[in-house]
Amino acid sequence: QKEVEQDPGPLSVPEGAIVSLNCTYSNSAFQYFMWYRQYSRKGPELLMYTYSSGNKEDGRFTAQVDKSSKYISLFIRDSQPSDSATYLCAMSNTGFQKLVFGTGTRLLVSP
Amino acid sequence: DVKVTQSSRYLVKRTGEKVFLECVQDMDHENMFWYRQDPGLGLRLIYFSYDVKMKEKGDIPEGYSVSREKKERFSLILESASTNQTSMYLCASSLGWEISPGAKNIQYFGAGTRLSVL
C-alpha cells in the first residue's frame, strides 16, 4: 500500500464548476500538507500548504485537512480552462525536509 | 522570483553512458533535491543536499550519485545509464530547514529534464 493515494483521473469538468481533488494517506505522523500544480512539460509549482487539521483559503482555492480520517482535499471554485493541469498532493512529518507525493490527478476544464 | 534552472529539457543517451544532469538555483537556497517522476508512481526522491558538499540518500538512490561543490549547483550523475532510468528528472530547492511551517521551506522546482536511455 502506498503511503499517499491519489486518484489519477482524468477529471473532466465544465468551466465554472466546483472541483474537488483528494488524497488519502496512511502515516499518522504527517503534519504538513501541500498541493502543487503541474502544467504539461513544466515543473510543479506550490499552490497551497497547511499545517495539521483545518481549512485554508486563497482566492478560488481552499485546502482542507482531516487528520482523523487521514484525508486532504483541494477545492477549486469557478474553475477555468487555465486550471487544466495535474494536481499533486504532498506531505511531510518534519517540516518540509522530505516530501511524500501522491501520483497526481489530471484535471481538464472545458470551456 | 525564484529560478531553478535545469541545463537540458530533453536528453537522449545510450545504455552504459555516464550522464550528468545539472541544476542551478539563483536564490541562495540551502537545500536542493533531485526527484524522478514516472507515470503512476509520482515523484520519488533520489538524493538531497542540505549544504555544500553534504548529501543524503532519498528513497531510490541506487544507480545515482550527486555532487554539490557550490551552493547554487546540484548535479545528478548516472554512472552507467540503463533503460530503466528513462524518466523525467526534476530538481528542486528550498531556503532552509524550519520546524514551524513557513515559506522558508517551500520547494521550488525546475522545468525538468526528460531523459531517454536507449
PDB file of N, CA, C and O in Angstrom, chain B residues 52-96:
ATOM      1  N   VAL B  52      26.580  22.681   1.127  1.00  0.00           N
ATOM      2  CA  VAL B  52      27.622  22.381   0.156  1.00  0.00           C
ATOM      3  C   VAL B  52      28.391  21.137   0.614  1.00  0.00           C
ATOM      4  O   VAL B  52      28.717  20.983   1.786  1.00  0.00           O
ATOM      5  N   LYS B  53      28.659  20.272  -0.318  1.00  0.00           N
ATOM      6  CA  LYS B  53      29.400  19.028  -0.113  1.00  0.00           C
ATOM      7  C   LYS B  53      28.677  18.032   0.791  1.00  0.00           C
ATOM      8  O   LYS B  53      29.224  16.984   1.132  1.00  0.00           O
ATOM      9  N   MET B  54      27.453  18.340   1.210  1.00  0.00           N
ATOM     10  CA  MET B  54      26.674  17.404   2.016  1.00  0.00           C
ATOM     11  C   MET B  54      25.593  16.787   1.145  1.00  0.00           C
ATOM     12  O   MET B  54      24.996  17.467   0.305  1.00  0.00           O
ATOM     13  N   LYS B  55      25.320  15.503   1.353  1.00  0.00           N
ATOM     14  CA  LYS B  55      24.277  14.838   0.586  1.00  0.00           C
ATOM     15  C   LYS B  55      23.643  13.745   1.434  1.00  0.00           C
ATOM     16  O   LYS B  55      24.282  13.177   2.319  1.00  0.00           O
ATOM     17  N   GLU B  56      22.398  13.479   1.139  1.00  0.00           N
ATOM     18  CA  GLU B  56      21.674  12.417   1.834  1.00  0.00           C
ATOM     19  C   GLU B  56      20.931  11.586   0.796  1.00  0.00           C
ATOM     20  O   GLU B  56      20.363  12.143  -0.155  1.00  0.00           O
ATOM     21  N   LYS B  57      20.889  10.294   0.989  1.00  0.00           N
ATOM     22  CA  LYS B  57      20.130   9.435   0.089  1.00  0.00           C
ATOM     23  C   LYS B  57      18.640   9.646   0.306  1.00  0.00           C
ATOM     24  O   LYS B  57      18.185   9.818   1.431  1.00  0.00           O
ATOM     25  N   GLY B  58      17.937   9.614  -0.803  1.00  0.00           N
ATOM     26  CA  GLY B  58      16.490   9.647  -0.744  1.00  0.00           C
ATOM     27  C   GLY B  58      15.929   8.233  -0.751  1.00  0.00           C
ATOM     28  O   GLY B  58      16.543   7.315  -0.211  1.00  0.00           O
ATOM     29  N   ASP B  59      14.807   8.067  -1.401  1.00  0.00           N
ATOM     30  CA  ASP B  59      14.133   6.770  -1.396  1.00  0.00           C
ATOM     31  C   ASP B  59      14.649   5.806  -2.463  1.00  0.00           C
ATOM     32  O   ASP B  59      14.553   4.599  -2.312  1.00  0.00           O
ATOM     33  N   ILE B  60      15.213   6.360  -3.545  1.00  0.00           N
ATOM     34  CA  ILE B  60      15.664   5.493  -4.638  1.00  0.00           C
ATOM     35  C   ILE B  60      17.044   5.924  -5.135  1.00  0.00           C
ATOM     36  O   ILE B  60      17.217   6.302  -6.293  1.00  0.00           O
ATOM     37  N   PRO B  61      18.093   5.837  -4.315  1.00  0.00           N
ATOM     38  CA  PRO B  61      19.409   6.328  -4.725  1.00  0.00           C
ATOM     39  C   PRO B  61      20.210   5.377  -5.612  1.00  0.00           C
ATOM     40  O   PRO B  61      21.216   5.775  -6.206  1.00  0.00           O
ATOM     41  N   GLU B  62      19.763   4.140  -5.727  1.00  0.00           N
ATOM     42  CA  GLU B  62      20.562   3.140  -6.430  1.00  0.00           C
ATOM     43  C   GLU B  62      20.752   3.528  -7.888  1.00  0.00           C
ATOM     44  O   GLU B  62      19.794   3.850  -8.604  1.00  0.00           O
ATOM     45  N   GLY B  63      21.995   3.493  -8.328  1.00  0.00           N
ATOM     46  CA  GLY B  63      22.323   3.811  -9.713  1.00  0.00           C
ATOM     47  C   GLY B  63      22.605   5.283  -9.957  1.00  0.00           C
ATOM     48  O   GLY B  63      22.905   5.674 -11.087  1.00  0.00           O
ATOM     49  N   TYR B  64      22.507   6.075  -8.882  1.00  0.00           N
ATOM     50  CA  TYR B  64      22.722   7.519  -8.998  1.00  0.00           C
ATOM     51  C   TYR B  64      23.763   7.996  -7.977  1.00  0.00           C
ATOM     52  O   TYR B  64      23.966   7.371  -6.945  1.00  0.00           O
ATOM     53  N   SER B  65      24.402   9.095  -8.301  1.00  0.00           N
ATOM     54  CA  SER B  65      25.219   9.806  -7.332  1.00  0.00           C
ATOM     55  C   SER B  65      24.990  11.297  -7.558  1.00  0.00           C
ATOM     56  O   SER B  65      24.370  11.682  -8.548  1.00  0.00           O
ATOM     57  N   VAL B  66      25.448  12.115  -6.630  1.00  0.00           N
ATOM     58  CA  VAL B  66      25.251  13.558  -6.746  1.00  0.00           C
ATOM     59  C   VAL B  66      26.538  14.278  -6.364  1.00  0.00           C
ATOM     60  O   VAL B  66      27.434  13.721  -5.736  1.00  0.00           O
ATOM     61  N   SER B  67      26.562  15.534  -6.760  1.00  0.00           N
ATOM     62  CA  SER B  67      27.699  16.382  -6.427  1.00  0.00           C
ATOM     63  C   SER B  67      27.193  17.780  -6.140  1.00  0.00           C
ATOM     64  O   SER B  67      26.371  18.305  -6.899  1.00  0.00           O
ATOM     65  N   ARG B  68      27.687  18.361  -5.055  1.00  0.00           N
ATOM     66  CA  ARG B  68      27.359  19.753  -4.755  1.00  0.00           C
ATOM     67  C   ARG B  68      28.630  20.454  -4.281  1.00  0.00           C
ATOM     68  O   ARG B  68      28.915  20.520  -3.097  1.00  0.00           O
ATOM     69  N   GLU B  69      29.345  20.973  -5.238  1.00  0.00           N
ATOM     70  CA  GLU B  69      30.602  21.670  -4.957  1.00  0.00           C
ATOM     71  C   GLU B  69      30.369  23.143  -4.636  1.00  0.00           C
ATOM     72  O   GLU B  69      31.158  23.769  -3.921  1.00  0.00           O
ATOM     73  N   LYS B  70      29.304  23.703  -5.180  1.00  0.00           N
ATOM     74  CA  LYS B  70      28.932  25.092  -4.913  1.00  0.00           C
ATOM     75  C   LYS B  70      27.480  25.131  -4.478  1.00  0.00           C
ATOM     76  O   LYS B  70      26.679  24.284  -4.865  1.00  0.00           O
ATOM     77  N   LYS B  71      27.162  26.135  -3.692  1.00  0.00           N
ATOM     78  CA  LYS B  71      25.827  26.210  -3.093  1.00  0.00           C
ATOM     79  C   LYS B  71      24.726  26.244  -4.149  1.00  0.00           C
ATOM     80  O   LYS B  71      23.655  25.685  -3.977  1.00  0.00           O
ATOM     81  N   GLU B  72      24.972  26.914  -5.252  1.00  0.00           N
ATOM     82  CA  GLU B  72      23.917  27.121  -6.233  1.00  0.00           C
ATOM     83  C   GLU B  72      23.751  25.958  -7.219  1.00  0.00           C
ATOM     84  O   GLU B  72      22.801  25.935  -7.978  1.00  0.00           O
ATOM     85  N   ARG B  73      24.652  24.994  -7.189  1.00  0.00           N
ATOM     86  CA  ARG B  73      24.643  23.959  -8.231  1.00  0.00           C
ATOM     87  C   ARG B  73      24.582  22.562  -7.606  1.00  0.00           C
ATOM     88  O   ARG B  73      25.344  22.239  -6.705  1.00  0.00           O
ATOM     89  N   PHE B  74      23.687  21.759  -8.143  1.00  0.00           N
ATOM     90  CA  PHE B  74      23.493  20.387  -7.651  1.00  0.00           C
ATOM     91  C   PHE B  74      23.397  19.488  -8.874  1.00  0.00           C
ATOM     92  O   PHE B  74      22.510  19.653  -9.711  1.00  0.00           O
ATOM     93  N   SER B  75      24.341  18.554  -8.979  1.00  0.00           N
ATOM     94  CA  SER B  75      24.406  17.703 -10.157  1.00  0.00           C
ATOM     95  C   SER B  75      23.985  16.277  -9.822  1.00  0.00           C
ATOM     96  O   SER B  75      24.344  15.745  -8.769  1.00  0.00           O
ATOM     97  N   LEU B  76      23.241  15.694 -10.721  1.00  0.00           N
ATOM     98  CA  LEU B  76      22.853  14.279 -10.605  1.00  0.00           C
ATOM     99  C   LEU B  76      23.649  13.503 -11.639  1.00  0.00           C
ATOM    100  O   LEU B  76      23.705  13.899 -12.805  1.00  0.00           O
ATOM    101  N   ILE B  77      24.256  12.412 -11.209  1.00  0.00           N
ATOM    102  CA  ILE B  77      25.121  11.613 -12.084  1.00  0.00           C
ATOM    103  C   ILE B  77      24.585  10.196 -12.186  1.00  0.00           C
ATOM    104  O   ILE B  77      24.303   9.555 -11.165  1.00  0.00           O
ATOM    105  N   LEU B  78      24.425   9.764 -13.431  1.00  0.00           N
ATOM    106  CA  LEU B  78      24.101   8.369 -13.688  1.00  0.00           C
ATOM    107  C   LEU B  78      25.402   7.721 -14.149  1.00  0.00           C
ATOM    108  O   LEU B  78      25.887   8.004 -15.252  1.00  0.00           O
ATOM    109  N   GLU B  79      25.992   6.911 -13.304  1.00  0.00           N
ATOM    110  CA  GLU B  79      27.324   6.377 -13.574  1.00  0.00           C
ATOM    111  C   GLU B  79      27.344   5.514 -14.836  1.00  0.00           C
ATOM    112  O   GLU B  79      28.281   5.569 -15.619  1.00  0.00           O
ATOM    113  N   SER B  80      26.325   4.716 -15.017  1.00  0.00           N
ATOM    114  CA  SER B  80      26.216   3.850 -16.192  1.00  0.00           C
ATOM    115  C   SER B  80      24.734   3.718 -16.511  1.00  0.00           C
ATOM    116  O   SER B  80      24.028   2.898 -15.924  1.00  0.00           O
ATOM    117  N   ALA B  81      24.282   4.587 -17.411  1.00  0.00           N
ATOM    118  CA  ALA B  81      22.846   4.700 -17.663  1.00  0.00           C
ATOM    119  C   ALA B  81      22.235   3.376 -18.120  1.00  0.00           C
ATOM    120  O   ALA B  81      22.846   2.620 -18.898  1.00  0.00           O
ATOM    121  N   SER B  82      21.034   3.121 -17.615  1.00  0.00           N
ATOM    122  CA  SER B  82      20.303   1.923 -18.031  1.00  0.00           C
ATOM    123  C   SER B  82      18.914   2.341 -18.500  1.00  0.00           C
ATOM    124  O   SER B  82      18.429   3.428 -18.176  1.00  0.00           O
ATOM    125  N   THR B  83      18.262   1.471 -19.248  1.00  0.00           N
ATOM    126  CA  THR B  83      16.959   1.811 -19.835  1.00  0.00           C
ATOM    127  C   THR B  83      15.917   2.093 -18.754  1.00  0.00           C
ATOM    128  O   THR B  83      15.006   2.890 -18.974  1.00  0.00           O
ATOM    129  N   ASN B  84      16.047   1.475 -17.584  1.00  0.00           N
ATOM    130  CA  ASN B  84      15.063   1.729 -16.531  1.00  0.00           C
ATOM    131  C   ASN B  84      15.275   3.083 -15.845  1.00  0.00           C
ATOM    132  O   ASN B  84      14.531   3.443 -14.911  1.00  0.00           O
ATOM    133  N   GLN B  85      16.257   3.829 -16.293  1.00  0.00           N
ATOM    134  CA  GLN B  85      16.448   5.195 -15.805  1.00  0.00           C
ATOM    135  C   GLN B  85      15.856   6.235 -16.761  1.00  0.00           C
ATOM    136  O   GLN B  85      15.995   7.443 -16.538  1.00  0.00           O
ATOM    137  N   THR B  86      15.185   5.747 -17.797  1.00  0.00           N
ATOM    138  CA  THR B  86      14.415   6.643 -18.650  1.00  0.00           C
ATOM    139  C   THR B  86      13.283   7.239 -17.820  1.00  0.00           C
ATOM    140  O   THR B  86      12.466   6.509 -17.250  1.00  0.00           O
ATOM    141  N   SER B  87      13.247   8.564 -17.727  1.00  0.00           N
ATOM    142  CA  SER B  87      12.290   9.199 -16.823  1.00  0.00           C
ATOM    143  C   SER B  87      12.359  10.711 -16.977  1.00  0.00           C
ATOM    144  O   SER B  87      13.202  11.254 -17.691  1.00  0.00           O
ATOM    145  N   MET B  88      11.435  11.395 -16.283  1.00  0.00           N
ATOM    146  CA  MET B  88      11.510  12.843 -16.117  1.00  0.00           C
ATOM    147  C   MET B  88      12.239  13.112 -14.809  1.00  0.00           C
ATOM    148  O   MET B  88      11.836  12.595 -13.759  1.00  0.00           O
ATOM    149  N   TYR B  89      13.285  13.926 -14.871  1.00  0.00           N
ATOM    150  CA  TYR B  89      14.060  14.252 -13.675  1.00  0.00           C
ATOM    151  C   TYR B  89      13.799  15.703 -13.296  1.00  0.00           C
ATOM    152  O   TYR B  89      13.903  16.613 -14.118  1.00  0.00           O
ATOM    153  N   LEU B  90      13.442  15.903 -12.035  1.00  0.00           N
ATOM    154  CA  LEU B  90      13.103  17.228 -11.530  1.00  0.00           C
ATOM    155  C   LEU B  90      14.041  17.620 -10.404  1.00  0.00           C
ATOM    156  O   LEU B  90      14.284  16.845  -9.481  1.00  0.00           O
ATOM    157  N   CYS B  91      14.555  18.831 -10.496  1.00  0.00           N
ATOM    158  CA  CYS B  91      15.391  19.400  -9.444  1.00  0.00           C
ATOM    159  C   CYS B  91      14.546  20.411  -8.667  1.00  0.00           C
ATOM    160  O   CYS B  91      13.671  21.077  -9.249  1.00  0.00           O
ATOM    161  N   ALA B  92      14.780  20.506  -7.378  1.00  0.00           N
ATOM    162  CA  ALA B  92      14.061  21.473  -6.551  1.00  0.00           C
ATOM    163  C   ALA B  92      15.022  22.073  -5.533  1.00  0.00           C
ATOM    164  O   ALA B  92      16.060  21.488  -5.218  1.00  0.00           O
ATOM    165  N   SER B  93      14.655  23.243  -5.043  1.00  0.00           N
ATOM    166  CA  SER B  93      15.453  23.858  -3.978  1.00  0.00           C
ATOM    167  C   SER B  93      14.529  24.498  -2.957  1.00  0.00           C
ATOM    168  O   SER B  93      13.378  24.818  -3.245  1.00  0.00           O
ATOM    169  N   SER B  94      15.041  24.653  -1.733  1.00  0.00           N
ATOM    170  CA  SER B  94      14.295  25.359  -0.694  1.00  0.00           C
ATOM    171  C   SER B  94      15.286  26.130   0.155  1.00  0.00           C
ATOM    172  O   SER B  94      16.469  25.784   0.237  1.00  0.00           O
ATOM    173  N   LEU B  95      14.768  27.166   0.807  1.00  0.00           N
ATOM    174  CA  LEU B  95      15.634  28.097   1.521  1.00  0.00           C
ATOM    175  C   LEU B  95      16.376  27.425   2.673  1.00  0.00           C
ATOM    176  O   LEU B  95      17.574  27.603   2.855  1.00  0.00           O
ATOM    177  N   GLY B  96      15.645  26.642   3.493  1.00  0.00           N
ATOM    178  CA  GLY B  96      16.338  26.014   4.610  1.00  0.00           C
ATOM    179  C   GLY B  96      15.382  25.291   5.516  1.00  0.00           C
ATOM    180  O   GLY B  96      14.177  25.383   5.415  1.00  0.00           O
TER     181      GLY B  96
END
